[in-house]
Short mmCIF file of C-alpha atoms and ligand atoms in Angstrom, two decimals:
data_model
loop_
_atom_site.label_atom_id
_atom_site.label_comp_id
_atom_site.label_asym_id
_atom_site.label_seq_id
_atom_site.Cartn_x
_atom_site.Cartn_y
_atom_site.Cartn_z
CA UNK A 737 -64.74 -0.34 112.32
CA UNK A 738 -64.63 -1.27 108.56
CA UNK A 739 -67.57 -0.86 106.15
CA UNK A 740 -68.72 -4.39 105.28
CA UNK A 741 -69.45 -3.49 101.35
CA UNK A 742 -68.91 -5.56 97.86
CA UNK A 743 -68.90 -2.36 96.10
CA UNK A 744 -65.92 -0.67 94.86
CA UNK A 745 -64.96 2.15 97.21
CA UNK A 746 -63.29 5.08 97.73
CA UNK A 747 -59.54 5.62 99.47
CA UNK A 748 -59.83 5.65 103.04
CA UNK A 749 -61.57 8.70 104.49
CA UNK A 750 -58.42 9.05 106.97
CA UNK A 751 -55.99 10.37 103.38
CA UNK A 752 -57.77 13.09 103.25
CA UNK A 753 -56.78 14.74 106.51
CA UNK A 754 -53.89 13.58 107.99
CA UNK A 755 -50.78 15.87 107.70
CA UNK A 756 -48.40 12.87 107.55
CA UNK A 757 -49.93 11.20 104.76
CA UNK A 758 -49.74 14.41 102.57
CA UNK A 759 -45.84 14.44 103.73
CA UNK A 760 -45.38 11.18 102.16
CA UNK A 761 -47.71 11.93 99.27
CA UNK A 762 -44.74 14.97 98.27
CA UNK A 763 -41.89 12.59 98.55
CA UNK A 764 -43.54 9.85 96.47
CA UNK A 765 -45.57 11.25 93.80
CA UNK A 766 -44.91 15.06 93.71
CA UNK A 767 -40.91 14.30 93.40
CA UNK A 768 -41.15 11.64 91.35
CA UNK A 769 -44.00 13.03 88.45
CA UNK A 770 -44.19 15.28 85.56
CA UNK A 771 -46.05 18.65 86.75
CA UNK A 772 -47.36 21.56 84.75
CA UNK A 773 -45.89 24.47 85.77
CA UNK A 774 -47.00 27.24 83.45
CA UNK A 775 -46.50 28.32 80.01
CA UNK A 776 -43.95 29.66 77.12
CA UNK A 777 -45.46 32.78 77.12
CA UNK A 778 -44.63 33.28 80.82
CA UNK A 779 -40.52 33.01 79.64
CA UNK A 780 -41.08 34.34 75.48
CA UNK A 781 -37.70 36.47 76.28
CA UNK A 782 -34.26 35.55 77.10
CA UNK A 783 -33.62 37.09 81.04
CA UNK A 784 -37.50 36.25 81.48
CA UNK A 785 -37.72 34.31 85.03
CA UNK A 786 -41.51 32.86 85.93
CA UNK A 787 -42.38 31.31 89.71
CA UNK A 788 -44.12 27.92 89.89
CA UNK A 789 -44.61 25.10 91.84
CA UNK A 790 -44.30 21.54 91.65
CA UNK A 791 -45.69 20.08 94.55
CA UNK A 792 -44.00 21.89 97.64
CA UNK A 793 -41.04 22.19 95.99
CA UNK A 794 -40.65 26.09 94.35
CA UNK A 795 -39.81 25.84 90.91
CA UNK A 796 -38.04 29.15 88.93
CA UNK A 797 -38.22 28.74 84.87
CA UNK A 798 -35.66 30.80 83.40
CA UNK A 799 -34.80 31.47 79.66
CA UNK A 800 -31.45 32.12 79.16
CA UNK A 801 -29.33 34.34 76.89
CA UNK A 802 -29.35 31.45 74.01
CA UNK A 803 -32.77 30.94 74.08
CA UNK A 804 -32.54 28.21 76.24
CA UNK A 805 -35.36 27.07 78.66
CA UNK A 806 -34.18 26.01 82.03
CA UNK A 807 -36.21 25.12 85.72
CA UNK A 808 -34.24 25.10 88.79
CA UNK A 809 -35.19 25.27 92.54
CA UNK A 810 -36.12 28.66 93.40
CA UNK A 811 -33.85 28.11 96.45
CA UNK A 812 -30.32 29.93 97.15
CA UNK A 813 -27.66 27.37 97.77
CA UNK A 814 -26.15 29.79 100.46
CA UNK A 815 -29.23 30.03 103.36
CA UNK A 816 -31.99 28.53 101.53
CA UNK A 817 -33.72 32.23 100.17
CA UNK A 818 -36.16 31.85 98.07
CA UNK A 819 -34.60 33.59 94.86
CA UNK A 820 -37.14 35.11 93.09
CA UNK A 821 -41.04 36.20 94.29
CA UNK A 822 -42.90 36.84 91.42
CA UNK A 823 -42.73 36.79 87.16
CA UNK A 824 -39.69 39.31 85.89
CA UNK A 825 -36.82 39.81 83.55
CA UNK A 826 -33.32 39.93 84.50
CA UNK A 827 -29.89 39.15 83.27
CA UNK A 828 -28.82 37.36 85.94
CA UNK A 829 -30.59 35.65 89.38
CA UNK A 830 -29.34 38.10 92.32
CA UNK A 831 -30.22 36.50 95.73
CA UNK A 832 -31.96 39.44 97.73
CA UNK A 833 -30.19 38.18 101.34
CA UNK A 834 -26.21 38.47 100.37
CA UNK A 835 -26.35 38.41 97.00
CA UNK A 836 -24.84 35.61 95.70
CA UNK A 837 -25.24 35.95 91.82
CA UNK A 838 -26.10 32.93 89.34
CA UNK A 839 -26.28 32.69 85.73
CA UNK A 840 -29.62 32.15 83.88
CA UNK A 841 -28.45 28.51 83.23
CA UNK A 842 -27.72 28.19 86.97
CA UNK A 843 -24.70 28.12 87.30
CA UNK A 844 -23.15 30.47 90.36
CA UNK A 845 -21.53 33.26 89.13
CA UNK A 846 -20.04 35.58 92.08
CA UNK A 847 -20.38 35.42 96.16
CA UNK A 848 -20.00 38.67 97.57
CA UNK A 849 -16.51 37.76 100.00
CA UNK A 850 -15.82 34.45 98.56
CA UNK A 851 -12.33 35.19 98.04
CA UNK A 852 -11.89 35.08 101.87
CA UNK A 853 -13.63 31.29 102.21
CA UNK A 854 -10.84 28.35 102.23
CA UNK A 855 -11.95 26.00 99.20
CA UNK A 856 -14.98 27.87 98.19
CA UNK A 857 -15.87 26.10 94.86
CA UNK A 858 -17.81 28.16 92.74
CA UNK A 859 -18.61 25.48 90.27
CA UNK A 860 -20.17 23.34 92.89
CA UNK A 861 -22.77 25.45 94.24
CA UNK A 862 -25.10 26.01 91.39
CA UNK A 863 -28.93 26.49 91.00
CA UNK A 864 -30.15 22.63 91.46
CA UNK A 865 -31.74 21.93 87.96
CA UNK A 866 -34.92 20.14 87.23
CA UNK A 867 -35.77 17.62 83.87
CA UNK A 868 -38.18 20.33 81.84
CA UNK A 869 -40.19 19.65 78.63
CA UNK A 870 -42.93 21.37 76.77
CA UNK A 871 -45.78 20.24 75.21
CA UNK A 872 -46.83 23.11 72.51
CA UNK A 873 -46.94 25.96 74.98
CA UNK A 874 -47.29 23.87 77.91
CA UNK A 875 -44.57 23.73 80.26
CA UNK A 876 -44.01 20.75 82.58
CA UNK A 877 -41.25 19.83 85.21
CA UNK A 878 -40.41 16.56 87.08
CA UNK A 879 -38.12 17.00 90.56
CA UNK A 880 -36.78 13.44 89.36
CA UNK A 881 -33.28 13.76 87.93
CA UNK A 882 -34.15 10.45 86.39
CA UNK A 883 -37.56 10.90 84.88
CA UNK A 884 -38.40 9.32 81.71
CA UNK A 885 -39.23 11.93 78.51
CA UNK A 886 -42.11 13.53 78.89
CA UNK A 887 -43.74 12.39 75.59
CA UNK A 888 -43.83 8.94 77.80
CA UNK A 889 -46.34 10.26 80.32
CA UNK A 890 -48.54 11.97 77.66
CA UNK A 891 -48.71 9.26 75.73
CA UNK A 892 -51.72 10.03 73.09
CA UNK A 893 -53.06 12.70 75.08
CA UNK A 894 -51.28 15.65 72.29
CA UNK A 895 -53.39 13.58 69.61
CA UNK A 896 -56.58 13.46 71.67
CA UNK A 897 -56.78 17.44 72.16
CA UNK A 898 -55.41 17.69 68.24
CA UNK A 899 -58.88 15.22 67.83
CA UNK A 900 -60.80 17.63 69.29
CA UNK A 901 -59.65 20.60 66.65
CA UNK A 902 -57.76 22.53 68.64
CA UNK A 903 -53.69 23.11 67.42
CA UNK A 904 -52.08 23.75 70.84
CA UNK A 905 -49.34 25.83 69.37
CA UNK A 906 -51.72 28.30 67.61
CA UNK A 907 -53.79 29.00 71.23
CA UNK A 908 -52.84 32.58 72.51
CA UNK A 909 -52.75 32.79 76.40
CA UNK A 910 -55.86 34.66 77.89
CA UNK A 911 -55.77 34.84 81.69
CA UNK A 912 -54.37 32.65 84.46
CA UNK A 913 -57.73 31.48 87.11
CA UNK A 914 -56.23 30.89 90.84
CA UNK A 915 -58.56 29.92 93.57
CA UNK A 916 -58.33 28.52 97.20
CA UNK A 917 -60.40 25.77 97.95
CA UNK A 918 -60.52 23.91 101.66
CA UNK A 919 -60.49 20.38 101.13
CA UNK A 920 -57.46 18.23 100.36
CA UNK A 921 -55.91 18.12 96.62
CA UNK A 922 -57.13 14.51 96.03
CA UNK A 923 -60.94 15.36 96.93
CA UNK A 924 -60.33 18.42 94.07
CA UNK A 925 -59.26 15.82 91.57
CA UNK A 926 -61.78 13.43 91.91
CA UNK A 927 -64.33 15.71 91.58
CA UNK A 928 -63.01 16.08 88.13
CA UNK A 929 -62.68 12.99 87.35
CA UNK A 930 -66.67 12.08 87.21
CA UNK A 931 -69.66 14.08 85.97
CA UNK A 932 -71.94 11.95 88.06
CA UNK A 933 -72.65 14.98 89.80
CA UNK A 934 -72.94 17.30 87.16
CA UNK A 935 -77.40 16.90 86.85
CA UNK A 936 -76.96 17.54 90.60
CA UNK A 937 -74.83 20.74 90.80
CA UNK A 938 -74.52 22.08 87.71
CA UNK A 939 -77.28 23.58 85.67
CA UNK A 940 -75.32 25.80 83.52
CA UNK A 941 -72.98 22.85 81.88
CA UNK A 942 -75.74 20.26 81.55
CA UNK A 943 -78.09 22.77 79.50
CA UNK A 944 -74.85 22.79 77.06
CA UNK A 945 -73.62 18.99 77.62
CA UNK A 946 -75.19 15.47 77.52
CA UNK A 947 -74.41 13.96 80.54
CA UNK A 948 -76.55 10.94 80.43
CA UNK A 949 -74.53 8.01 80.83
CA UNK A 950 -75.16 6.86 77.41
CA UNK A 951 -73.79 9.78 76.03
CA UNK A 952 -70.76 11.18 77.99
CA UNK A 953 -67.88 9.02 77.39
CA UNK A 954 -64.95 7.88 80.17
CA UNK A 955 -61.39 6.46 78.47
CA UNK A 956 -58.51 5.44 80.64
CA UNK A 957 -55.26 5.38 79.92
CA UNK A 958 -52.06 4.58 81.68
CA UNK A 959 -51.40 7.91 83.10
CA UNK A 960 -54.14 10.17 82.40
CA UNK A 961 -57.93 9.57 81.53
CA UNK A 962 -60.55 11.32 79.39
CA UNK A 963 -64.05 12.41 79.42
CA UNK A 964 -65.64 13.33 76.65
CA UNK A 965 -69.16 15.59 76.29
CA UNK A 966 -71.09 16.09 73.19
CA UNK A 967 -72.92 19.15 72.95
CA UNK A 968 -77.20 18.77 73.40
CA UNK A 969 -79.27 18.84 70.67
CA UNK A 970 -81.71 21.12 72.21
CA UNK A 971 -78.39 23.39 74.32
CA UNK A 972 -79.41 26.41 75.95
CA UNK A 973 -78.44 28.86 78.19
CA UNK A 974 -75.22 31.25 78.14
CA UNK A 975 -72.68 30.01 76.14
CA UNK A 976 -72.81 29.28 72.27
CA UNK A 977 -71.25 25.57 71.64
CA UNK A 978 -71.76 25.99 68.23
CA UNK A 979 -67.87 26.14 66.39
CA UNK A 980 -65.00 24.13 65.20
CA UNK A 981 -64.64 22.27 68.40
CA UNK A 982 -67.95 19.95 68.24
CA UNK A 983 -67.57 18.60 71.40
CA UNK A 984 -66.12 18.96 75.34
CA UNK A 985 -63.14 16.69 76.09
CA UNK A 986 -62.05 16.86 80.26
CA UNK A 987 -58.62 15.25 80.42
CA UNK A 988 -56.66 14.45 83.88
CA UNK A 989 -53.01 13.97 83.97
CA UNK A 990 -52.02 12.02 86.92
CA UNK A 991 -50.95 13.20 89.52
CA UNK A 992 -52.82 16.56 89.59
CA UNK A 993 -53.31 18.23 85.81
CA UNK A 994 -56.44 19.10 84.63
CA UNK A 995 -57.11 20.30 80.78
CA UNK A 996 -60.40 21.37 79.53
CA UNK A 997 -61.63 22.04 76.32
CA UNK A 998 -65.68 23.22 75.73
CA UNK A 999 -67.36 23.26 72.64
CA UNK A 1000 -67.29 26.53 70.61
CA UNK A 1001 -63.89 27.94 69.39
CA UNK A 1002 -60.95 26.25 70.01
CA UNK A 1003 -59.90 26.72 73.34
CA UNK A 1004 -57.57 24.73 75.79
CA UNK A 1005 -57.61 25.75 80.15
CA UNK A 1006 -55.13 23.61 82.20
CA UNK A 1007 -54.07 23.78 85.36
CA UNK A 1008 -52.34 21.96 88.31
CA UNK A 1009 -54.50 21.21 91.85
CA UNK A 1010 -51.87 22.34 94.22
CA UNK A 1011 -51.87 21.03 98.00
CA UNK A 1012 -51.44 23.49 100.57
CA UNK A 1013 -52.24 21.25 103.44
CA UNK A 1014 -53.94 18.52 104.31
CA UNK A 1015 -57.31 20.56 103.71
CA UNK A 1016 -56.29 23.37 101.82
CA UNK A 1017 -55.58 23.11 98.20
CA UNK A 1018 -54.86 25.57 95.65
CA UNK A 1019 -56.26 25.21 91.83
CA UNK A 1020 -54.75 27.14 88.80
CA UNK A 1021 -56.56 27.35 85.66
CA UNK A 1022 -54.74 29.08 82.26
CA UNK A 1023 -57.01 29.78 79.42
CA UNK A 1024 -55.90 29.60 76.15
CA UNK A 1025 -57.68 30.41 72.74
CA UNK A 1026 -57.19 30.22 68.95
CA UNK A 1027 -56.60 33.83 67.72
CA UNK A 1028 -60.03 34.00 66.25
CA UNK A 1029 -62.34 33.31 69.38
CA UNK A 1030 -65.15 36.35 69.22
CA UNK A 1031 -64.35 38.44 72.45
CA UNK A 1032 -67.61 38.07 73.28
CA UNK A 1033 -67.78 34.61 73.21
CA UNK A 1034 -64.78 34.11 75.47
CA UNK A 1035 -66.38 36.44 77.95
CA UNK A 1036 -69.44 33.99 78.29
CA UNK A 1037 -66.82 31.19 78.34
CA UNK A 1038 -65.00 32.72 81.23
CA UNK A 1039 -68.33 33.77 83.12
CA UNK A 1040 -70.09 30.00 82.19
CA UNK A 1041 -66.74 28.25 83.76
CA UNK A 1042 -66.32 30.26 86.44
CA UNK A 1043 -70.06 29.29 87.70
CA UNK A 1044 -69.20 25.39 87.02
CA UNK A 1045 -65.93 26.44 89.45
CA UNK A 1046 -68.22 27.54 91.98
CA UNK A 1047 -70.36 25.22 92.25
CA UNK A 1048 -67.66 22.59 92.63
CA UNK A 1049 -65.89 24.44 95.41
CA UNK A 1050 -69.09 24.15 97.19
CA UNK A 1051 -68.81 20.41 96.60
CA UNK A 1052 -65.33 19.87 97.67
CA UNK A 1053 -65.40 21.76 101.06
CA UNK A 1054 -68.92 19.75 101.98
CA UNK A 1055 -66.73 16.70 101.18
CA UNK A 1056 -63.92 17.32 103.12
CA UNK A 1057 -66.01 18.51 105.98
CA UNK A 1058 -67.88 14.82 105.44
CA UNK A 1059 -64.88 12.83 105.46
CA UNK A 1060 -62.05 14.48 108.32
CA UNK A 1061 -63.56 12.45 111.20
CA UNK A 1062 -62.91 9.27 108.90
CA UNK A 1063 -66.25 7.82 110.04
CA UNK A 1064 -67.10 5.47 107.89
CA UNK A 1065 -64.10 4.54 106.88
CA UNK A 1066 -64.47 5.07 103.15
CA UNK A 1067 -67.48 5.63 100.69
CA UNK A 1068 -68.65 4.05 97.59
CA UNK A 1069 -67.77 4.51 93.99
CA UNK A 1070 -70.57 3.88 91.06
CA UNK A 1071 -69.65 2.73 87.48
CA UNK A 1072 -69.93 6.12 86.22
CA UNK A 1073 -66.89 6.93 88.85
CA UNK A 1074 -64.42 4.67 87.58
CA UNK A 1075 -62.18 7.24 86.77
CA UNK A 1076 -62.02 7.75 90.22
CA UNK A 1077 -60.82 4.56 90.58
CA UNK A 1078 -57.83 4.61 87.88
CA UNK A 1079 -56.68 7.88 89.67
CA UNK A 1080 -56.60 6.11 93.29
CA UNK A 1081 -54.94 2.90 91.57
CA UNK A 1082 -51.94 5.40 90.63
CA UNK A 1083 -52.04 7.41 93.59
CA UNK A 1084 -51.63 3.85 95.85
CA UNK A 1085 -49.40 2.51 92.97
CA UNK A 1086 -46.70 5.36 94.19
CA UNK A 1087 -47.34 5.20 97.76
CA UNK A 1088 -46.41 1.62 97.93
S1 LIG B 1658 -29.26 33.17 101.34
FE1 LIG B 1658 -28.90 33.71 99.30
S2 LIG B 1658 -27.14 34.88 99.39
FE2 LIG B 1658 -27.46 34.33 101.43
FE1 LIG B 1659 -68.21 19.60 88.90
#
């Protein structure tokens, strides 16, 4: 039965649970959509080969011999093996079933017993290649052979974080944040996307952050949107905002990037909300910051985020729990929540 409601409102409860809607979700957004996958630093050296994911697909990043920065599917073209299983260096990609042998740049370079195959065309059973791009020491990957430059998604989202006084290129990486979270991937992004909750759930962030409405700022653009939290007058409590970066800036990249940057030093952590299932989802968080940060102070930074992360997963899994019967059908979404909003627009945008 449908909620009768002239409110804006949330998708229907039934997306959040059912296993065919997530397949469609890969095929039409996670195929088609730019996708952080990790950083520079994870491929500095030619031979250096880093695992990632974009979507469900399995994503290797290789640097070649010239320097070169390439992504293919982490997939032998023989039996389907998955290539490599974690973060090395190697001269070449060795399959570990038969051993077929590619090139850094993909390309197949040997078969064990080819010689004895009738028209076995080397050339034609390469690594399948992905569009890559970096932004500073961001990498990001799109599983569309035809995806516009990245620059096009970003848009002024390079200039926003430069805004905030933080040089993306000068960050050094710190550490690399994985947790497991069960609720689906969309319910882990829209909790990002409003601070509605934050007086509610997190006492750590607003001792350091105006929340109030009048205060902490939403911006939407056409593929990512912005909050943006000035530090209280009267902060307290763990972590020092006080630094060249004067204020927080929370910035989601559609479909499923999240970038953070908290008052203090200038520091940058992004990662990608990952679904692995309808009500599993898995979030990765890299931490980046400027050469100069106090040790200290990037400890409390760590600690102080890591409580916000908590505290979120609790929210999450109580909304998934809410929501997997699908009854109501769908909830309600406030002003402050619009972000919300712009996110579902996109996500039903691509699902047609
Ligand atoms: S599956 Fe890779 S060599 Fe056979
Ligand atoms: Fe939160």
């Amino acid at each position: 039965m449908d909620t009768k409601i002239n409110a804006p409102t949330t998708l229907p409860f039934a997306w959040y649970s059912d296993p065919a809607f997530l397949g469609r979700e890969q095929e039409r957004i996670f195929r088609r959509r730019w996708q952080y996958v990790g950083h520079t630093g994870q491929v500095s050296q030619p031979g250096c080969l880093a695992v990632a994911r974009a979507g469900d697909l399995p994503v290797l990043l290789a640097r070649d011999a010239a320097g070169v920065l390439h992504a293919h599917l982490n997939v032998c073209r023989h039996r389907g093996t998955q290539l490599v299983a974690e973060d090395t260096r190697r001269s070449t990609i060795q399959c570990p079933y038969h051993a077929w042998t590619y090139d850094l740049d993909g390309r197949l370079r040997s078969a064990p017993r080819s010689e004895g195959e009738a028209d076995f065309d080397l050339e034609a059973l390469g690594l399948i290649s992905l569009p890559v791009a970096c932004w500073g020491p961001f990498i990001f990957v799109n599983p569309d052979p035809d995806a516009a430059p990245l620059q096009e998604t970003l848009g002024e989202l390079p200039a926003l974080v430069a805004s905030a006084g933080v040089d993306v290129d000068a960050l050094v990486f710190r550490e690399r944040a994985v947790s497991s979270h069960a609720a689906n991937w969309k319910i882990c992004c829209e909790n990002f996307l409003e601070c509605y909750h934050c007086p509610v759930a997190h006492p750590g962030l607003t001792k350091l952050i105006d929340v109030s409405p009048e205060a902490y700022r939403l911006q939407e653009d056409r593929w990512y949107s912005s909050q943006f939290g000035p530090v209280k007058e009267d902060w307290t409590g763990d972590l020092d905002p006080t630094g060249s970066v004067g204020h927080g800036q929370f910035h989601f990249l559609y479909p499923n990037l999240t970038i953070n940057i908290v008052p203090g030093s200038p520091n940058v952590s992004i990662g990608s909300v990952l679904p692995d299932g309808p009500e599993r989802t898995t979030r990765l968080l890299d931490y980046f910051f400027s050469p100069d940060a106090a040790e200290s102070w990037i400890q409390d930074l760590l600690a102080w985020d890591a409580r916000v992360g908590q505290e979120d997963t609790r929210l999450v899994e109580a909304v998934q729990c809410g929501v997997r019967a699908g009854m109501p059908d769908r909830g309600i979404l406030f002003r402050d929540e619009r972000l919300i909003a712009h996110f579902d627009r996109l996500l039903t945008d691509d699902l047609g």
